[in-house]
Coordinates of C-alpha atoms in Angstrom, one line a residue:
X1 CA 0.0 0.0 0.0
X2 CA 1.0 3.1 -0.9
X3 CA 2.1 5.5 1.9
X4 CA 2.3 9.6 1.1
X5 CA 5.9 10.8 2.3
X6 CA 5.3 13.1 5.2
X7 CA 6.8 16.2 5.5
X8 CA 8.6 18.7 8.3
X9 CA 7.9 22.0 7.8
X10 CA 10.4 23.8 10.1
X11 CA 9.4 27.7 11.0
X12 CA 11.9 29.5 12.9
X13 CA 10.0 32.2 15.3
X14 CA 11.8 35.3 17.1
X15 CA 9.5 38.3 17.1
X16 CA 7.6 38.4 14.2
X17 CA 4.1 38.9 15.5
X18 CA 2.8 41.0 12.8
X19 CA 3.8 38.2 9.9
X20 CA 3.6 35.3 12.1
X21 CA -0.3 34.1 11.5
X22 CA 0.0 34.8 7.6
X23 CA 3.3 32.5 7.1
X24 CA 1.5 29.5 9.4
X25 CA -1.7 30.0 7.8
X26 CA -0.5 29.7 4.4
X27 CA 1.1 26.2 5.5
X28 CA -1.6 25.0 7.0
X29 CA -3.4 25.4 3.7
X30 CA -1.4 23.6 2.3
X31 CA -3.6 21.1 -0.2
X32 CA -1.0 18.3 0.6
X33 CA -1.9 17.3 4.1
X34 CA 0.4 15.0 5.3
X35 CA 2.9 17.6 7.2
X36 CA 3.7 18.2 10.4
X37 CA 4.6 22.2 11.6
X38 CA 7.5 22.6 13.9
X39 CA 7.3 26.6 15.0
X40 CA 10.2 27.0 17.1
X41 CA 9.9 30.1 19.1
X42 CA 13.6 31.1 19.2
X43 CA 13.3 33.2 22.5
X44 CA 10.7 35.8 21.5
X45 CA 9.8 39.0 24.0
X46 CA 6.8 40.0 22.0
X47 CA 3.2 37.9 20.8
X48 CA 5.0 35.2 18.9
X49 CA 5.2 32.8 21.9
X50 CA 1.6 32.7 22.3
X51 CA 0.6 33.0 18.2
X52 CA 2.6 29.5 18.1
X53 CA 0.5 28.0 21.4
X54 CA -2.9 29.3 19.8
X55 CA -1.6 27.1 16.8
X56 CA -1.1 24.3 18.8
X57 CA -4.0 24.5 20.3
X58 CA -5.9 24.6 18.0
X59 CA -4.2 21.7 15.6
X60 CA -3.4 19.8 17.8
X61 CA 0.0 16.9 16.8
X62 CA -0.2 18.8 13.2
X63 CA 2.0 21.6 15.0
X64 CA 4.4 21.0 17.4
X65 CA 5.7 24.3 19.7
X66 CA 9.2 24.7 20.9
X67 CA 10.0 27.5 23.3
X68 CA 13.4 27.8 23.7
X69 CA 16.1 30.3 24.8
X70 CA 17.3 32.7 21.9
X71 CA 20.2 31.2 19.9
X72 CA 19.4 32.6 16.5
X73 CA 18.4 31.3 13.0
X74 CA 20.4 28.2 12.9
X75 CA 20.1 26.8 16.3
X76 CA 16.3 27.7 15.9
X77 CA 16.3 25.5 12.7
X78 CA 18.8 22.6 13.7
X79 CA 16.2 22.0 16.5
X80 CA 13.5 21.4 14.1
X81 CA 15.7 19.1 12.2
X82 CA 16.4 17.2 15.4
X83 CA 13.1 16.6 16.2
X84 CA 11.5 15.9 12.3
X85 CA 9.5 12.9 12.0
X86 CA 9.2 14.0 8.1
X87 CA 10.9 11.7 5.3
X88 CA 10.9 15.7 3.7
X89 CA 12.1 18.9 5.4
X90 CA 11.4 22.1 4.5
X91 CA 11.9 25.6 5.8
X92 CA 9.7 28.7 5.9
X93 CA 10.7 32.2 7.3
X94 CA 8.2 33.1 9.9
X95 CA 7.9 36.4 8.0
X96 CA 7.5 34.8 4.7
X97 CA 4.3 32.8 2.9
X98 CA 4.2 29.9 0.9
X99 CA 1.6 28.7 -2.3
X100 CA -1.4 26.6 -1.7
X101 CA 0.4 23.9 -3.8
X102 CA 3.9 24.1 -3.3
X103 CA 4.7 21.1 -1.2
X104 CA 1.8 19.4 -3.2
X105 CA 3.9 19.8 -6.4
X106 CA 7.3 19.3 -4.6
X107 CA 7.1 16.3 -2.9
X108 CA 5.3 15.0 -6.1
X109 CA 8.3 16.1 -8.0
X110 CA 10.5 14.0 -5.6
X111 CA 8.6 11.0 -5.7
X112 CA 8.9 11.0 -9.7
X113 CA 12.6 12.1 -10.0
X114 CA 13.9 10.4 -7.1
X115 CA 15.4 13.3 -5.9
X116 CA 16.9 14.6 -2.5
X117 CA 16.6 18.0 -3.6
X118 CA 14.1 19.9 -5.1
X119 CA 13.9 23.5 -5.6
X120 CA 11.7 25.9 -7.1
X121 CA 11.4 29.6 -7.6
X122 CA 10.4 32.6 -5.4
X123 CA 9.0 36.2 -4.9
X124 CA 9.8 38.8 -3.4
X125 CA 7.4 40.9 -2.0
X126 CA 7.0 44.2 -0.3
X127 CA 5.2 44.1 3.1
X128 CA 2.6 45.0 1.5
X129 CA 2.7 42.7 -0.8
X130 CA 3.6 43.9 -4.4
X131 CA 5.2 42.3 -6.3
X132 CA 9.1 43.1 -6.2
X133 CA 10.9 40.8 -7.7
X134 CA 10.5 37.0 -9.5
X135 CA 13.2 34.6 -9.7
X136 CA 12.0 31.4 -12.0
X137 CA 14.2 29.1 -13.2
X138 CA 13.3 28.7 -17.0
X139 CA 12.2 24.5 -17.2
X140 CA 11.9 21.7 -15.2
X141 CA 15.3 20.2 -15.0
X142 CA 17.0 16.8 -13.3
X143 CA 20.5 17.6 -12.2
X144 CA 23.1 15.1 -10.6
X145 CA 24.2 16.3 -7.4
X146 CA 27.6 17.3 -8.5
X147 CA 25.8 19.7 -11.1
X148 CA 24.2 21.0 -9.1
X149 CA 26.6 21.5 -6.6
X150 CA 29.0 23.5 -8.9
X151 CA 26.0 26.0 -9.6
X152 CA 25.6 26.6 -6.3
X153 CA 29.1 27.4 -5.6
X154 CA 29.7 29.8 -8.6
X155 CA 26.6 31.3 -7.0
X156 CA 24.8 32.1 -10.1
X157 CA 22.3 29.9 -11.4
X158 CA 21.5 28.0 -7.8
X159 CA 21.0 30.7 -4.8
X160 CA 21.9 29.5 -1.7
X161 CA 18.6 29.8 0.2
X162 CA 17.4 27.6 2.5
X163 CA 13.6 28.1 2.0
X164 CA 13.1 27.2 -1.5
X165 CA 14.1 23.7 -1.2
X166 CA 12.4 20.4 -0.1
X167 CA 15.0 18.5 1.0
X168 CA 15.1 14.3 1.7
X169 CA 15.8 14.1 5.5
X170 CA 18.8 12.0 5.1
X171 CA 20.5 15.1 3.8
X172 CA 20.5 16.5 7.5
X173 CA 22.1 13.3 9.0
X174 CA 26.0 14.9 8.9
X175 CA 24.4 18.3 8.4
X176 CA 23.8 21.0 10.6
X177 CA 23.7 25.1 10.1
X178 CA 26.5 27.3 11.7
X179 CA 25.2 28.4 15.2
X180 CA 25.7 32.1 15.9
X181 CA 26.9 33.2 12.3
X182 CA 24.6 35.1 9.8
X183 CA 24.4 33.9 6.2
X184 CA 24.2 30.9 7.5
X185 CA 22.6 29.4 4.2
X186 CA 25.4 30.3 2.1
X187 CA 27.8 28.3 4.5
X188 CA 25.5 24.8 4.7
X189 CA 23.1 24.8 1.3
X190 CA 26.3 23.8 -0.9
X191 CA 26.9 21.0 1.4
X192 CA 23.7 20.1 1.4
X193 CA 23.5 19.4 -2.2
X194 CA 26.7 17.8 -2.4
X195 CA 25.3 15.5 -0.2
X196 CA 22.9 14.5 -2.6
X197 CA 22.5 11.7 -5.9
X198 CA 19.9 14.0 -7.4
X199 CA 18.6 17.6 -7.7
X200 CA 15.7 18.3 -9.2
X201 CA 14.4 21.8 -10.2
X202 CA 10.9 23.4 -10.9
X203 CA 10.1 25.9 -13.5
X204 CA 7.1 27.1 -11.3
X205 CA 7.7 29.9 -8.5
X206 CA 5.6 28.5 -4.9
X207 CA 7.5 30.8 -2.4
X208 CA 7.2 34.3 -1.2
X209 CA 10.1 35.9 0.8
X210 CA 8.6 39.3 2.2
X211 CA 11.3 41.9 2.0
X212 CA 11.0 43.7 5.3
X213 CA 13.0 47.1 5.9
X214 CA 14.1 45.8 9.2
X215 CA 15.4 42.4 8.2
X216 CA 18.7 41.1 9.2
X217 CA 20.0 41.2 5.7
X218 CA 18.8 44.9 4.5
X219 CA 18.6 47.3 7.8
X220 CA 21.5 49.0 7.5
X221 CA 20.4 51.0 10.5
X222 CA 22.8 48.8 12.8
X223 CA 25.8 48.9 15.0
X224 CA 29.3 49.3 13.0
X225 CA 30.0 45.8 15.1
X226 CA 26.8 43.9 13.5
X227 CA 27.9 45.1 10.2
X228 CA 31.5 43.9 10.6
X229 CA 29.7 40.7 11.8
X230 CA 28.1 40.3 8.5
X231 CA 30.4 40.8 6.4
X232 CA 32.5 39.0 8.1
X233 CA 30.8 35.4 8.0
X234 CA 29.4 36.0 5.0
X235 CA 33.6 36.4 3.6
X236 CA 33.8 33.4 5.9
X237 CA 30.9 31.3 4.4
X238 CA 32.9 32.1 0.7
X239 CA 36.5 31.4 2.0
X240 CA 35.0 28.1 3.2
X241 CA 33.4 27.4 0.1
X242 CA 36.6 28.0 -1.7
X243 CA 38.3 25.0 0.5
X244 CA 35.7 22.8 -0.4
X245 CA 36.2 23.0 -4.0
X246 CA 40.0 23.3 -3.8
X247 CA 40.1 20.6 -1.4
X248 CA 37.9 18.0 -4.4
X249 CA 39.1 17.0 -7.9
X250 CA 35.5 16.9 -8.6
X251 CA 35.0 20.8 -8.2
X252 CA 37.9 21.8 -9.5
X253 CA 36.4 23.2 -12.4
X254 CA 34.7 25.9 -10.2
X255 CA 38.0 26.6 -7.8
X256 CA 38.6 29.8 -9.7
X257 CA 35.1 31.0 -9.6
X258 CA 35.0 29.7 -6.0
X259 CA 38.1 31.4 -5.3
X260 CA 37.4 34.8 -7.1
X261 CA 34.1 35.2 -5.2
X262 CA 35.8 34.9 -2.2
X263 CA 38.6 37.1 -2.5
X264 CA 36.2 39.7 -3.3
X265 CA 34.4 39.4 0.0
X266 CA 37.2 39.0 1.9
X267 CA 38.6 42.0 0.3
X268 CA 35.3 44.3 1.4
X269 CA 35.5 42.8 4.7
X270 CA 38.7 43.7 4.9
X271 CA 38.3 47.5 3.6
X272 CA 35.4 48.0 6.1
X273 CA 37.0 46.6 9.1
X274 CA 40.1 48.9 8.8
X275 CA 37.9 52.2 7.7
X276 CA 36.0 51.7 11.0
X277 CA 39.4 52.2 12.7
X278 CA 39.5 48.0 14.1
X279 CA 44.0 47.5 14.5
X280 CA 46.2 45.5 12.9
X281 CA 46.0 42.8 15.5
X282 CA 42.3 42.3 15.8
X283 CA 41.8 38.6 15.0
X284 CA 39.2 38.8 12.7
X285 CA 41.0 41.4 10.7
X286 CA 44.1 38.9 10.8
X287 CA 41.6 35.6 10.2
X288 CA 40.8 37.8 6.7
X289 CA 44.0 38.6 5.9
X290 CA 45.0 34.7 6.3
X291 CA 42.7 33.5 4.2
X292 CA 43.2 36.1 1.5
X293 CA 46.8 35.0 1.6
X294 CA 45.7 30.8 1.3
X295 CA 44.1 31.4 -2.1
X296 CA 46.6 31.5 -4.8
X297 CA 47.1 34.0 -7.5
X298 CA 46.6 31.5 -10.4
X299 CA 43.1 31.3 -8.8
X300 CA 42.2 35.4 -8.8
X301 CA 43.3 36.3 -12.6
X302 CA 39.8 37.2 -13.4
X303 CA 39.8 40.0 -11.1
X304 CA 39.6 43.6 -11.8
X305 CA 43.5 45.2 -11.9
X306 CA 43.1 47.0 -8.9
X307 CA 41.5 43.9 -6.7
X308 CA 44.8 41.9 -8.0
X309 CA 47.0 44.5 -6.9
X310 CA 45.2 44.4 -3.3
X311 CA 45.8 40.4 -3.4
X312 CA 49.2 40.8 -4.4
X313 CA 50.2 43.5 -1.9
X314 CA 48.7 41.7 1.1
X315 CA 50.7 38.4 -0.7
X316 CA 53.6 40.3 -0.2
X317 CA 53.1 42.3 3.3
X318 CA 50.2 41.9 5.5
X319 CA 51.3 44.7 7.6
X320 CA 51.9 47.1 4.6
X321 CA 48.4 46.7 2.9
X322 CA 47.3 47.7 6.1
X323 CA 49.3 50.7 6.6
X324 CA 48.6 52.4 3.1
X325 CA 44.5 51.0 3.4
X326 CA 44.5 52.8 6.5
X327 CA 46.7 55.6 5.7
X328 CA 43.8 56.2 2.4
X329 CA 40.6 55.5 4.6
X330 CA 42.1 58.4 7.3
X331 CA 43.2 60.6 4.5
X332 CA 39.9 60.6 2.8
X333 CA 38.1 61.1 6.2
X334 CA 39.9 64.6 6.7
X335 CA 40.5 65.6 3.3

């Protein structure tokens, strides 16, 4: 007898309680019903503690409730995965919506391909919702893992988001997401493919990611030290993903592209942690300029001129790319 694969739906929940009821209503509408909803209230101090009990109440075992203390996006969502009953995961932003029929069509799509991944395109949407943005990918396509894998990494074709993706649960058995770092998709999606046979992809869009003026990713009404923080693990997240291609003969066709993307990061990180006035011996200025230094010059040709001559002057002397970067960034300050 046929058995429909069931699915964890993992919401991640810190103070969102004017988009909270929209993103779990749209799951629980859902026209494929055999789900389970794992809102994991990620420390909140406003309503979203008791939005996610009224849910359970009133669903009863379709929606489990965790309360636990803050710990940020990844903790929030590596506790889902640890307690999934689902042969599918899946992730929605508590501030984001879904389709009626997007798990309907996915999980479909995974029973016919086989797959372990499947992803499909999204919105973006203003809080009001108009329409900002689409990303569609142009056909349905079947993709090895490895193929799909390198179009992740060159970070093109295949964005490293977490939420568009219905993933097999065996892809989350050596796989968890960075605790504590932002970006934390860019640093565990590429893994997560590579841990897969087969990737398929939809030519429909199912998801919509609500641009808020206050997320994480676009307030740049924040401390200087948050900022630093995200650029710096989202250089980090690159740098990493630069060793894991250069590390495998598999990827080395995408090393340079791998190795080019990073260097560009690390290179803003780098600019921005000095103009904010940070010294030559802060250790995350020192963890950039190490890793800028691992990733050889053959791999950085593609660069612009003047990003080369950075690489090759830090190459050269840490010390004196900082002097002259800092000597600019103070001259242009009082000039």
């Amino acid at each position: 007898m046929y058995m429909e694969p069931k699915i964890s739906i993992i919401v991640p929940v810190y103070n969102v309680e004017k988009y909270l009821s929209k993103c779990v209503d749209s799951i629980l509408a859902q026209t494929y019903k055999n789900i389970e909803i794992i809102l994991v209230d990620d420390g909140s101090t406003d309503l979203s503690s008791n939005i996610c009990d009224s849910y359970k109440n009133v669903n009863g075992n379709n929606v489990i409730v965790i309360h636990k203390k803050n710990g940020g996006l990844s903790d929030a969502r590596n506790c889902g995965i640890e307690i999934a009953t689902g042969d599918f995961v899946g992730f929605v932003d508590s501030d984001d919506y879904i389709d009626v029929e997007m798990y309907s069509r996915m999980v479909g799509n995974a029973v016919k391909t086989n797959a372990d991944i499947v992803v499909c395109g999204h919105r973006v949407v203003s809080v009001n919702n108009e329409l900002i943005e689409e990303v569609v990918f142009p056909e349905d396509k079947v993709l090895s893992g490895l193929e799909a894998t390198k179009l992740v990494l060159q970070d093109t074709v295949l964005p490293s988001f977490a939420w568009n993706k219905l993933y097999r649960k065996s892809v989350f058995d050596k796989i968890r997401f960075p605790i504590g770092r932002v970006y934390e998709d860019t640093a565990v999606i590429y893994k997560c493919f590579a841990a897969s046979a087969i990737v398929s992809i939809i030519g429909s869009v199912f998801y919509n990611y609500v641009r808020r003026p206050d997320s994480i990713c676009l307030n740049n009404a924040i401390s200087e030290e948050k900022q630093i923080k995200r650029l710096f693990d989202n250089s980090r997240a690159f740098y990493e993903r630069f060793e894991f291609a250069a590390s495998r003969l598999e990827f080395r066709g995408v090393e340079q592209d791998c190795a080019e993307l990073a260097a560009m990061q690390l290179l803003n990180c780098s600019h921005f942690v000095i103009k904010c006035g940070f010294g030559y011996k802060d250790k995350r200025l020192q963890n950039l300029f190490c890793w800028l230094d691992n990733i050889p010059y053959k791999n950085i040709v593609n660069l612009s001129l003047k990003k080369k001559v950075q690489c090759i002057l830090l190459k050269q002397s840490k010390i004196l790319f900082y002097t002259l970067l800092k000597a600019w960034y103070v001259f242009n300050k009082h000039s």
